[in-house]
mmCIF file of C-alpha atoms in Angstrom:
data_model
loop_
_atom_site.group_PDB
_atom_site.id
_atom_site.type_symbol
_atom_site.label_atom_id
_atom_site.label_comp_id
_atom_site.label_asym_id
_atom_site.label_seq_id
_atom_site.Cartn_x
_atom_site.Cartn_y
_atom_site.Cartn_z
ATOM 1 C CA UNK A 1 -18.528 -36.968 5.080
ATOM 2 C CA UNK A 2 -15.227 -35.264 5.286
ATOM 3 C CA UNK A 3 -14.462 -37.329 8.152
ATOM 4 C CA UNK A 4 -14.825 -40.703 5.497
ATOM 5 C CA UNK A 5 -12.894 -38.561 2.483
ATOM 6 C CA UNK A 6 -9.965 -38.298 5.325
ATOM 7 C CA UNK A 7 -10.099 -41.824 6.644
ATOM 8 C CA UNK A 8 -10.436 -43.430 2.566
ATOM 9 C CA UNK A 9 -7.026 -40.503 1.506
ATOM 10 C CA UNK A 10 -5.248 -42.519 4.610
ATOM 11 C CA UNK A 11 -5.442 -45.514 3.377
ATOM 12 C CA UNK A 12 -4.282 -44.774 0.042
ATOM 13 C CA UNK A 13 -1.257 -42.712 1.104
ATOM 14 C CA UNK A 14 -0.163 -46.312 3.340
ATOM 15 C CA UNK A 15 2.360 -48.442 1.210
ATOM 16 C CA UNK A 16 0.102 -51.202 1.277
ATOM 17 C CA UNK A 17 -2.293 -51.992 -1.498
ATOM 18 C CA UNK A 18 -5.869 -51.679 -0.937
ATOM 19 C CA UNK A 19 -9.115 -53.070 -2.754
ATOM 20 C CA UNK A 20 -9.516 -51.082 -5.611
ATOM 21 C CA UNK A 21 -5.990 -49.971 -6.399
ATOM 22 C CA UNK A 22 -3.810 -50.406 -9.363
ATOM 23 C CA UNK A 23 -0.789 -52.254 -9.347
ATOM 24 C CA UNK A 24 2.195 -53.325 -11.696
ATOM 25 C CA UNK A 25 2.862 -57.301 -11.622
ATOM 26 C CA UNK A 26 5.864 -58.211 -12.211
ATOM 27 C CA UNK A 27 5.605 -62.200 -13.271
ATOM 28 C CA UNK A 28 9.229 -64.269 -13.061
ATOM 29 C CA UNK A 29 11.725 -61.265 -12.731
ATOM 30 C CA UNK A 30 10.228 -59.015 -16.209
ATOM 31 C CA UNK A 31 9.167 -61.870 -18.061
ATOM 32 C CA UNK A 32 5.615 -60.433 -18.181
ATOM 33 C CA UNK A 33 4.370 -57.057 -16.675
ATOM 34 C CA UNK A 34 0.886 -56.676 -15.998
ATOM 35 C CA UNK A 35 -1.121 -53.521 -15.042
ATOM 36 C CA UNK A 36 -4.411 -54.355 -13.055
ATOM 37 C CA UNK A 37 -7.133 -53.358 -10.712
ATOM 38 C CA UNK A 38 -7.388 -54.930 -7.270
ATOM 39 C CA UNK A 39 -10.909 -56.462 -6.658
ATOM 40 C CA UNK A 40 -12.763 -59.828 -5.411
ATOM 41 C CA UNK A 41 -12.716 -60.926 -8.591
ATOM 42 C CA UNK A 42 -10.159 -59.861 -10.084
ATOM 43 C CA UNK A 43 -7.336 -62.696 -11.535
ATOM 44 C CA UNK A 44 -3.813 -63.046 -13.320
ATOM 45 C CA UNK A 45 -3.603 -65.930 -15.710
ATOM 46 C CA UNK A 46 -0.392 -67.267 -15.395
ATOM 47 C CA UNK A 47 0.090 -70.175 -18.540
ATOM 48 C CA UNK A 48 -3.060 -71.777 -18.208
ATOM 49 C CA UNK A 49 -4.588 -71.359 -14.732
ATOM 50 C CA UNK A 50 -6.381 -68.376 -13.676
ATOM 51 C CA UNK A 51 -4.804 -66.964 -10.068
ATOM 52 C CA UNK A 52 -7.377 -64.788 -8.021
ATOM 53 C CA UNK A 53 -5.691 -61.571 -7.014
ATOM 54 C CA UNK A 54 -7.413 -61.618 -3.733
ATOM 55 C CA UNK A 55 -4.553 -62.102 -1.764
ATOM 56 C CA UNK A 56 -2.545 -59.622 -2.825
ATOM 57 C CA UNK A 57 -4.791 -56.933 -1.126
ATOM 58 C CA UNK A 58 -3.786 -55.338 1.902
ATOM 59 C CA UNK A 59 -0.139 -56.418 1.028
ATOM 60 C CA UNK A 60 3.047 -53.909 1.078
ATOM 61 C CA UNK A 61 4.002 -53.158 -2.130
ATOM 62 C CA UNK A 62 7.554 -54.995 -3.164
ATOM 63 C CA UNK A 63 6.269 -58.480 -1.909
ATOM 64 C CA UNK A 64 6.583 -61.326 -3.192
ATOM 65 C CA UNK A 65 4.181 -63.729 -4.149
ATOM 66 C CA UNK A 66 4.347 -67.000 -5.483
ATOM 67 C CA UNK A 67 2.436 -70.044 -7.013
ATOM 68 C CA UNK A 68 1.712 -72.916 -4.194
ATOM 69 C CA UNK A 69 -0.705 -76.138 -4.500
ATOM 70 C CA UNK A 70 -2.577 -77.556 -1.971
ATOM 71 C CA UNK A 71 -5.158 -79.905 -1.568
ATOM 72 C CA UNK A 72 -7.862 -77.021 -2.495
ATOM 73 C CA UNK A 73 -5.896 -76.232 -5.282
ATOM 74 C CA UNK A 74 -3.091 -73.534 -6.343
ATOM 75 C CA UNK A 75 -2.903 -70.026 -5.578
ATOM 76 C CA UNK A 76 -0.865 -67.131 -4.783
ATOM 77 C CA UNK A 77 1.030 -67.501 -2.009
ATOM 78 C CA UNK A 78 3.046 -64.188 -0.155
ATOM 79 C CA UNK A 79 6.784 -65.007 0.576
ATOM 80 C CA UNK A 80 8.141 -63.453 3.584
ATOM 81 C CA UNK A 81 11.727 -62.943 4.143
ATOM 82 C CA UNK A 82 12.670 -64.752 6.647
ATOM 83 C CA UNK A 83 11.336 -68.085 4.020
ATOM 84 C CA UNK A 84 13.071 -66.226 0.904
ATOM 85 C CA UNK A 85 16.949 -66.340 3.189
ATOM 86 C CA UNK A 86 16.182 -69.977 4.287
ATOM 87 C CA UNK A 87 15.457 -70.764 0.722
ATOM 88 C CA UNK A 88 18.932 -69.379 -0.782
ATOM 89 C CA UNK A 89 20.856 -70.950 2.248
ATOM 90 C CA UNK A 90 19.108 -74.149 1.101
ATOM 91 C CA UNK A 91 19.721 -74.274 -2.354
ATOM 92 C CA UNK A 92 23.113 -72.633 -1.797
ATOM 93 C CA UNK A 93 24.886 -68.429 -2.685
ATOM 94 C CA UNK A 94 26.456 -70.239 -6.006
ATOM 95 C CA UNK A 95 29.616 -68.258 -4.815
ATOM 96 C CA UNK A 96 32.708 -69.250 -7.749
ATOM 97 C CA UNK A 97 34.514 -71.913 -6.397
ATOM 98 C CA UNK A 98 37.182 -73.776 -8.587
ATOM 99 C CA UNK A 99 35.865 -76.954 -10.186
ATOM 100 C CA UNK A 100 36.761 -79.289 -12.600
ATOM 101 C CA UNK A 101 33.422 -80.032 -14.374
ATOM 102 C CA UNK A 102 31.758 -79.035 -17.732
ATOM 103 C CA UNK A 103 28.773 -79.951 -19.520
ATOM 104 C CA UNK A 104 31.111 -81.596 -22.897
ATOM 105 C CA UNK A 105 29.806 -84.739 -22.168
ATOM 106 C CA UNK A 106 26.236 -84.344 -21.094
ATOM 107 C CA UNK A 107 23.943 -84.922 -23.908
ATOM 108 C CA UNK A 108 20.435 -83.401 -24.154
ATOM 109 C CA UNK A 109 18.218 -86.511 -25.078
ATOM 110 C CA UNK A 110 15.603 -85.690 -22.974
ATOM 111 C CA UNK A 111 16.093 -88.947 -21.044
ATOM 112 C CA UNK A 112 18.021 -87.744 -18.088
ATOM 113 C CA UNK A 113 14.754 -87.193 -16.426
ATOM 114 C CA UNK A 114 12.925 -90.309 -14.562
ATOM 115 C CA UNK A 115 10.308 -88.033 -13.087
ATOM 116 C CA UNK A 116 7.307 -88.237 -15.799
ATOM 117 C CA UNK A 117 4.426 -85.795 -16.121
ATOM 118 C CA UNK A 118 1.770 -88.356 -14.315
ATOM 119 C CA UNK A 119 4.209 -88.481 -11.284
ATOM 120 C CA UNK A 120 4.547 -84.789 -10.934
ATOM 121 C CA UNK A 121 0.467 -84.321 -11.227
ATOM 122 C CA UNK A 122 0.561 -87.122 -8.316
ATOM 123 C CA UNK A 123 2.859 -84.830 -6.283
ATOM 124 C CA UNK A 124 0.574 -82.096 -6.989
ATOM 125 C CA UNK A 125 -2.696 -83.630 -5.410
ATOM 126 C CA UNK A 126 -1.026 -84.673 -2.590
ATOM 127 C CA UNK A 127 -0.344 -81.226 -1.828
ATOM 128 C CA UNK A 128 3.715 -80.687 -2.894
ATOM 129 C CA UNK A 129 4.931 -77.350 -3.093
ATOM 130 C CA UNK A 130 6.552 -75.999 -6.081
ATOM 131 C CA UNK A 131 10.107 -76.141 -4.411
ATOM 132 C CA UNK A 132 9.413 -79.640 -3.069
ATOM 133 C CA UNK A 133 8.101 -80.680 -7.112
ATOM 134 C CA UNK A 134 11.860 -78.765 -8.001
ATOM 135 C CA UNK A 135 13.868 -80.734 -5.555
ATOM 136 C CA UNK A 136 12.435 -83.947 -6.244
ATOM 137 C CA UNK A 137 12.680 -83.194 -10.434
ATOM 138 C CA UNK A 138 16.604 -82.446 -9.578
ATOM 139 C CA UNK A 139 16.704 -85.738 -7.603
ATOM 140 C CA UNK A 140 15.887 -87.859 -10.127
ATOM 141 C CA UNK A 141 17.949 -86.024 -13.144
ATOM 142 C CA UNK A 142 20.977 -87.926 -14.007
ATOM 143 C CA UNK A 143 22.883 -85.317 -15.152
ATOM 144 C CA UNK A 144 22.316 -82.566 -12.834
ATOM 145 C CA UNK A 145 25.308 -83.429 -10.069
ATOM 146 C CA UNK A 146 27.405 -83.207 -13.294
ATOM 147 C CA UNK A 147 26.693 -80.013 -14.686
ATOM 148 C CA UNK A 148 28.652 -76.799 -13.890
ATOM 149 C CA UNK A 149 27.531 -74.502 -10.681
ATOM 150 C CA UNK A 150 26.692 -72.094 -13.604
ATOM 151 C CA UNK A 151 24.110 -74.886 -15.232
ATOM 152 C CA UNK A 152 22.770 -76.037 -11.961
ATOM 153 C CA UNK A 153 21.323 -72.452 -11.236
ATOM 154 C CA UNK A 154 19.978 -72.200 -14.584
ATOM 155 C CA UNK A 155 18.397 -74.941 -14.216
ATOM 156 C CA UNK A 156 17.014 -74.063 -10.803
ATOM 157 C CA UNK A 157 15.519 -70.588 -12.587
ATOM 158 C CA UNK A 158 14.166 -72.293 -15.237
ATOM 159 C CA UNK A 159 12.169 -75.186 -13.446
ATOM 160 C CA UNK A 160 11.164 -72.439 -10.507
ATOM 161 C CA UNK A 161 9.622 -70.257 -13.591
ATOM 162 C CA UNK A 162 7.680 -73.456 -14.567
ATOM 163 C CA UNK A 163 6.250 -75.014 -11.363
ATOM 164 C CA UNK A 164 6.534 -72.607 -8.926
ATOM 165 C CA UNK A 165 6.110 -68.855 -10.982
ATOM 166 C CA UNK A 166 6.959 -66.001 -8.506
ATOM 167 C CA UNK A 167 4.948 -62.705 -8.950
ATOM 168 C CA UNK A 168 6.483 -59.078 -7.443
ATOM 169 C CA UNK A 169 3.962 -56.277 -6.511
ATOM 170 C CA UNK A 170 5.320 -53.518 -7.840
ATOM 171 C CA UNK A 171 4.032 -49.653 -7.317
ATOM 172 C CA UNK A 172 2.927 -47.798 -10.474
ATOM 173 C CA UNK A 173 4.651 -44.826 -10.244
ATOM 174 C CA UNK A 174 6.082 -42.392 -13.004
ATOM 175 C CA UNK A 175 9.210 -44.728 -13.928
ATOM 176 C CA UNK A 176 7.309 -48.065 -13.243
ATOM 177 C CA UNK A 177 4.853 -47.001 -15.590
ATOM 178 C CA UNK A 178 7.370 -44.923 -18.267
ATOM 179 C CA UNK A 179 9.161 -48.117 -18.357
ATOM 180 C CA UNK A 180 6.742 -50.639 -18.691
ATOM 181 C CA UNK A 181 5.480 -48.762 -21.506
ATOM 182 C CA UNK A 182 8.131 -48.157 -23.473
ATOM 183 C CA UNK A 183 9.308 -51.730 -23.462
ATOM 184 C CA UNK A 184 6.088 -53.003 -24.472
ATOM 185 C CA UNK A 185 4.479 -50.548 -26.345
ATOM 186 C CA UNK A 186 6.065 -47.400 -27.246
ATOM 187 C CA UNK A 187 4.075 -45.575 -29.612
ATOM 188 C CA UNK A 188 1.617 -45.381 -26.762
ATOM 189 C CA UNK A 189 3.808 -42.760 -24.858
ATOM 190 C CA UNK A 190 5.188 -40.984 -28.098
ATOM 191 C CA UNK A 191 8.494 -43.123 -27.296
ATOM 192 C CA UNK A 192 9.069 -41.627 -24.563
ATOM 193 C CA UNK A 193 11.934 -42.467 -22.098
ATOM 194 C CA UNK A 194 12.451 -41.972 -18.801
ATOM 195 C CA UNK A 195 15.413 -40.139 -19.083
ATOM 196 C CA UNK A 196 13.310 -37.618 -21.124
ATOM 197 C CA UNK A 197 10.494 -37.698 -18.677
ATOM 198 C CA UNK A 198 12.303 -36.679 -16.062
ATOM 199 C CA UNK A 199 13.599 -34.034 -18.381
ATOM 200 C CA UNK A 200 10.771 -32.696 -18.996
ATOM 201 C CA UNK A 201 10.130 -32.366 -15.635
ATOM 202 C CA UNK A 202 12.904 -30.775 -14.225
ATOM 203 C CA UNK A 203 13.096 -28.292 -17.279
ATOM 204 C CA UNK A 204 9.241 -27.083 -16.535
ATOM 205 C CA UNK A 205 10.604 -26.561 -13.233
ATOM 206 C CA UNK A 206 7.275 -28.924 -11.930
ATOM 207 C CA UNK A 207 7.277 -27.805 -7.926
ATOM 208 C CA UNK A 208 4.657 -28.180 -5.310
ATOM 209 C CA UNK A 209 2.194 -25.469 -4.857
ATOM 210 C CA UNK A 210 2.345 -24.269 -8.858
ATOM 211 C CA UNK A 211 0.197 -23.780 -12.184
ATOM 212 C CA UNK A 212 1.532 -26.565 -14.759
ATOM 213 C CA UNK A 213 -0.043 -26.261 -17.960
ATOM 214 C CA UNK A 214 0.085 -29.315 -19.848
ATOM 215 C CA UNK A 215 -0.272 -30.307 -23.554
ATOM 216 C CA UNK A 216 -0.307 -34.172 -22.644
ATOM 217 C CA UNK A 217 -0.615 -36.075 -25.534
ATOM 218 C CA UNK A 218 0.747 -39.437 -24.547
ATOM 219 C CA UNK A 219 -2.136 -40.859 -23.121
ATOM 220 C CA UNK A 220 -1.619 -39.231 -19.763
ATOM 221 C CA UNK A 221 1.511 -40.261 -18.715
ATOM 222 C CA UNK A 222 3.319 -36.858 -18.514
ATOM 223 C CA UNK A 223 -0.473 -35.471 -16.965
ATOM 224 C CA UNK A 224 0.180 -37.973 -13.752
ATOM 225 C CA UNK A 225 3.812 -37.436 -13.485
ATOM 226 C CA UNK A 226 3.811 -33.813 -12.923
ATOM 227 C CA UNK A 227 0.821 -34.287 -10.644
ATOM 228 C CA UNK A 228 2.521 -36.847 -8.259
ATOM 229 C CA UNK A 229 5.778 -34.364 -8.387
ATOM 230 C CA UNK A 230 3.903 -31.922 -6.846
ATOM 231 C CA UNK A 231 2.088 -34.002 -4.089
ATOM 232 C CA UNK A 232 -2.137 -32.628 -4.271
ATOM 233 C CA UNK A 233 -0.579 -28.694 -4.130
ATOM 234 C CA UNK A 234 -1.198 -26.712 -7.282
ATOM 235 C CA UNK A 235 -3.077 -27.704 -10.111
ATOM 236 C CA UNK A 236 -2.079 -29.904 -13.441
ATOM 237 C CA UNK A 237 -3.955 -27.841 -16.289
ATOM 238 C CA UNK A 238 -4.463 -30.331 -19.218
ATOM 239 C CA UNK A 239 -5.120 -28.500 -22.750
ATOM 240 C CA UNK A 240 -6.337 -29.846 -25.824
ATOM 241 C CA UNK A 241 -6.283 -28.275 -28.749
ATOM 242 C CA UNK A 242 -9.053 -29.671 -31.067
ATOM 243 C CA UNK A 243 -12.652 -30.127 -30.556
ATOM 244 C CA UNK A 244 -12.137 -33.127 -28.025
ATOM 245 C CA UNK A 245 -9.669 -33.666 -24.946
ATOM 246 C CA UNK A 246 -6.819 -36.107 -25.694
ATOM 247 C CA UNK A 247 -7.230 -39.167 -23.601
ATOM 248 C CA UNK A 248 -5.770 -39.747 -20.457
ATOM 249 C CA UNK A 249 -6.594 -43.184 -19.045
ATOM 250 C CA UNK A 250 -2.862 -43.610 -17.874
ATOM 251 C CA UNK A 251 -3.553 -41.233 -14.922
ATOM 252 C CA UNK A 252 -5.661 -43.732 -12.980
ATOM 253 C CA UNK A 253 -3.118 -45.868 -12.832
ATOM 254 C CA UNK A 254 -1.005 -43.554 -10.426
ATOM 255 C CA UNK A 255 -3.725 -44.190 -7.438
ATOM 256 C CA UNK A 256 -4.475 -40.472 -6.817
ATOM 257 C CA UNK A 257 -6.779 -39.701 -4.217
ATOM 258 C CA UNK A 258 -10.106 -37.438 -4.795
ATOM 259 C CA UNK A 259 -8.247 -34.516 -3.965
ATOM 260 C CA UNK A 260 -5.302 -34.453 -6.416
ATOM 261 C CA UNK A 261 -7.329 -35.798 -9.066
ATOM 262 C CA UNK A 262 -9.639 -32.636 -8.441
ATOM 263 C CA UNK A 263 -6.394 -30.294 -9.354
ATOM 264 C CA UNK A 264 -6.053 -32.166 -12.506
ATOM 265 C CA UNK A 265 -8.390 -30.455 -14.953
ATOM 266 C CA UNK A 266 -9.273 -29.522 -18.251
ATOM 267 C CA UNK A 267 -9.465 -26.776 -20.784
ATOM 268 C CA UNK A 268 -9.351 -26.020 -24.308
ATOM 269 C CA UNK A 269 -7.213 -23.438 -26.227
ATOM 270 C CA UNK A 270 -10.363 -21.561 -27.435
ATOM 271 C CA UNK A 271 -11.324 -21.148 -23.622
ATOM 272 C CA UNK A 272 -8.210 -20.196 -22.400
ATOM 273 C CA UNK A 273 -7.529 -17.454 -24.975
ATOM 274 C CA UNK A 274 -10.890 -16.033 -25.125
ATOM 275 C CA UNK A 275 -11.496 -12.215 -24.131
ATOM 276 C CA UNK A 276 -7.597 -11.683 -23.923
ATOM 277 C CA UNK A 277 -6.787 -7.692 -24.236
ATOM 278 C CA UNK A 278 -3.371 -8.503 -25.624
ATOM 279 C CA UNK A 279 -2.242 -12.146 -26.404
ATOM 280 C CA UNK A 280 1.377 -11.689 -26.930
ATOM 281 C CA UNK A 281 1.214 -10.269 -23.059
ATOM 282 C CA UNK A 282 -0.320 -13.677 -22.071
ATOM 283 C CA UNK A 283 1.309 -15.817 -23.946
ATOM 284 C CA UNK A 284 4.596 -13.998 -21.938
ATOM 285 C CA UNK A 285 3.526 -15.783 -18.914
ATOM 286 C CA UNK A 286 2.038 -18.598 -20.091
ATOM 287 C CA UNK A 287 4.401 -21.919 -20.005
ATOM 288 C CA UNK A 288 2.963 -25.214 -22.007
ATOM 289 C CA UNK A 289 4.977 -28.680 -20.562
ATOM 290 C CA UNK A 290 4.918 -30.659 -24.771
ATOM 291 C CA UNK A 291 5.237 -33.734 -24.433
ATOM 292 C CA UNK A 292 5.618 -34.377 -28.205
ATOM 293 C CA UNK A 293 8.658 -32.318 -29.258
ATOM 294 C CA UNK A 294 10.073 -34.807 -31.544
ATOM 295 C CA UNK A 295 7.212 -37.951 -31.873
ATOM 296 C CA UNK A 296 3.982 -35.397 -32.755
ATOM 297 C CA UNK A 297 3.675 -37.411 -35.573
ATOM 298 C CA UNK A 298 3.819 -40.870 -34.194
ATOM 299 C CA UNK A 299 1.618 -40.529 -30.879
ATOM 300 C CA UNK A 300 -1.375 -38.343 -32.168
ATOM 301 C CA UNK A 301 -4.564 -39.207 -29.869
ATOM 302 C CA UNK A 302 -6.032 -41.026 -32.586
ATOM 303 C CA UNK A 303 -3.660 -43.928 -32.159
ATOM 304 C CA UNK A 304 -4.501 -45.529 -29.646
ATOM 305 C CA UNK A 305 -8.435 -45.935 -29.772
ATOM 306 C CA UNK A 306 -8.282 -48.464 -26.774
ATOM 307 C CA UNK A 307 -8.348 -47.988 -23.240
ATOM 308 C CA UNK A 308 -4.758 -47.816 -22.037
ATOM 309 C CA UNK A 309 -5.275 -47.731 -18.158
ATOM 310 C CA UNK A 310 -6.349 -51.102 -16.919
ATOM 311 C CA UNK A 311 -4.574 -53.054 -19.492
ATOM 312 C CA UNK A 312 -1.846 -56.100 -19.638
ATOM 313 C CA UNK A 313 0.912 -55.447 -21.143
ATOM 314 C CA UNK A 314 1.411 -58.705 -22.561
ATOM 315 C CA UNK A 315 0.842 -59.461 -26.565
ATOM 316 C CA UNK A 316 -2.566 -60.917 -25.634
ATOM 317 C CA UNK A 317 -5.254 -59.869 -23.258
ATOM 318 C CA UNK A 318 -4.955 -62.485 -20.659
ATOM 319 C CA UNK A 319 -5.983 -60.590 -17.191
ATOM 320 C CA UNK A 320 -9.450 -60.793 -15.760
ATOM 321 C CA UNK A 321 -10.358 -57.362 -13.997
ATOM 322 C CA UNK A 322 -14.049 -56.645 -12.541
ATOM 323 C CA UNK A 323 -15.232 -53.091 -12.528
ATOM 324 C CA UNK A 324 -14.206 -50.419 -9.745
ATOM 325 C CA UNK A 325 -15.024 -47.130 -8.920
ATOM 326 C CA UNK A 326 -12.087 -44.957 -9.224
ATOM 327 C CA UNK A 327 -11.302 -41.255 -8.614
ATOM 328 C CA UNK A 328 -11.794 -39.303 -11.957
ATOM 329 C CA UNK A 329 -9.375 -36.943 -12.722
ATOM 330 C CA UNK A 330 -9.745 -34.305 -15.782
ATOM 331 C CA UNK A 331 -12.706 -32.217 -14.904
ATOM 332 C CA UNK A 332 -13.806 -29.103 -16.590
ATOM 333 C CA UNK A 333 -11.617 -26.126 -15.394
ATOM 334 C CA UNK A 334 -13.818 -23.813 -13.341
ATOM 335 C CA UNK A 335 -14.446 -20.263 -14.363
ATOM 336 C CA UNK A 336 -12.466 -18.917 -11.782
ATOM 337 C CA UNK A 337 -9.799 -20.572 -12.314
ATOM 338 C CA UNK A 338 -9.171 -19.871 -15.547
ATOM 339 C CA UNK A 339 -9.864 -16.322 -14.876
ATOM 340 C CA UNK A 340 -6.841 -16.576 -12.728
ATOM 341 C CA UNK A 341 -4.973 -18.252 -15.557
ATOM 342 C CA UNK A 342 -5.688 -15.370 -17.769
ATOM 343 C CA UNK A 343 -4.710 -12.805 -15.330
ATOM 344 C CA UNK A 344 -1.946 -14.190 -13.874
ATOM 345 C CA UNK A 345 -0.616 -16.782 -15.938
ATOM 346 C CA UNK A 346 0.655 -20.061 -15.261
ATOM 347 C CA UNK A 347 4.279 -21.066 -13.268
ATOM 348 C CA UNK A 348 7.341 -20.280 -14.879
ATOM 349 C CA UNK A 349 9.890 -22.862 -15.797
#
């Protein structure tokens, strides 16, 4: 059994994705971001096809991915590098050279372009990639050969974004995640910026092999960045001060294995200050990472009533994830533990 714990820990600690990991897509250079689970079944809708994600798995993380059609239809294919050089040498650096054209007398009458819709779909079935669709759309515009260098790559981006959409696997880790979040949907994390993350962190003095007591209420994010600072050594206490924990569905997005989620645990105020001989003493030793300082107000627990883990962060919900079993993190503290706590008290910042 241990032996299988081992082996499954070794695959997650590899930089390439496995089946059942989280990952941040990055769709067309931050036009969309994406957070999802990688399964069989699991897709990414990209305008108005539904991609399976099944290639992506067993994939580093930082490729490259993009939309190709073939005679069984389109999917996701992985751009190596070697392909990704060829292709800039091809289309050319767009290094500043001197010219003498501008765009004063091009006129945007949407007739420049002899390639219709029907001829494109044509292309398609017969099993055209989306460069090849891009090339032969440039071909037969009238006006591209006289628009600047400047236009010309714009207008590369923008019909590359169209037919051929390019997705980036991206890791979600602390920053990833921080970022994503506050760009899409702030009051999640309390507004919370990086910058101030990382403050956080290095303030509390967050170290391997320590005792961080937490007061996470963010949704988890500050929870699974002081747990992947201090690498599985130590334990991330989470306390919650009402009745009920504050959620903290943004931790299973880091990909912890079984054993660091087991040092992330739980316990309540009323536990951890029970039988105490002489509070002020404890409370001396005791050191509580906030993670609301300035937003308590605006990122309560009751705001977000939603699952925030598994989520797209796109306006609408447009990514098709199966269920997976995942590593819980925030157990019950155990007795001993906290007996520790309350003897010994928790690492100083």
């Amino acid at each position: 059994m241990s032996g299988n714990q081992s082996d499954v820990d070794s695959v997650q600690s590899r930089r390439v994705t496995w089946e059942g990991c989280s990952v941040l897509l990055d769709i067309n250079d931050g036009d969309r971001l994406v957070f999802s689970r990688l399964t069989e079944n699991s897709s990414l809708k990209i305008g108005k096809k539904n991609y399976p994600l099944r290639p992506l798995i067993g994939c580093p993380f930082g490729s490259l991915f993009q939309v190709e059609y073939g005679a069984e239809g389109s999917k996701l294919s992985r751009l190596l590098q070697s392909a990704e050089v060829c292709n800039i040498q091809e289309n050319g650096d767009y290094q500043p050279v001197e010219e003498h054209r501008d765009n004063r007398e091009l006129v945007d009458n949407n007739k420049a372009q002899s390639l219709s819709g029907e001829n494109i779909e044509e292309l398609r079935r017969q099993g055209a990639t989306g460069d090849e669709i891009i090339e032969a759309l440039i071909a037969n515009s009238a006006t591209f050969e006289k628009k600047t260098a400047f236009s010309q790559a714009k207008y590369r981006l923008k019909k590359q974004k169209k037919y051929a959409p390019r997705v980036l696997l991206r890791r979600p880790v602390a920053r990833s995640i921080c970022e994503t979040y506050f760009t899409k949907y702030p009051a999640r994390i309390g507004f919370m910026r990086v910058d101030t993350l990382s403050l956080l962190l290095s303030m509390a003095n967050v170290a391997a092999n320590s005792d961080i007591l937490v007061v996470d209420m963010v949704g988890g994010l500050l929870t699974g960045a002081v747990a992947e600072r201090m690498g599985g050594s130590g334990y991330v206490c989470n306390m919650y001060l009402e009745s009920s924990p504050y959620p903290m569905d943004i931790v299973r997005m880091f990909n912890f294995s079984d054993e660091i989620c087991k040092r992330i645990v739980r316990i309540s105020l009323s536990d951890l200050c029970s039988v105490q001989s002489d509070p002020s003493e404890e409370m001396g030793h005791d050191v509580s990472v906030t993670a609301n300082s300035s937003n308590e107000q605006m990122c309560s627990h009751d705001t977000d009533t939603e699952p925030a883990g598994m989520e797209e962060i796109a306006p609408s919900s447009e990514n098709v994830v199966s269920k997976c079993k995942v590593p819980k993190a925030g157990d019950k503290a155990s007795q001993e533990n906290i007996d520790l706590w309350k003897a010994n008290g928790f690492s100083s910042s």
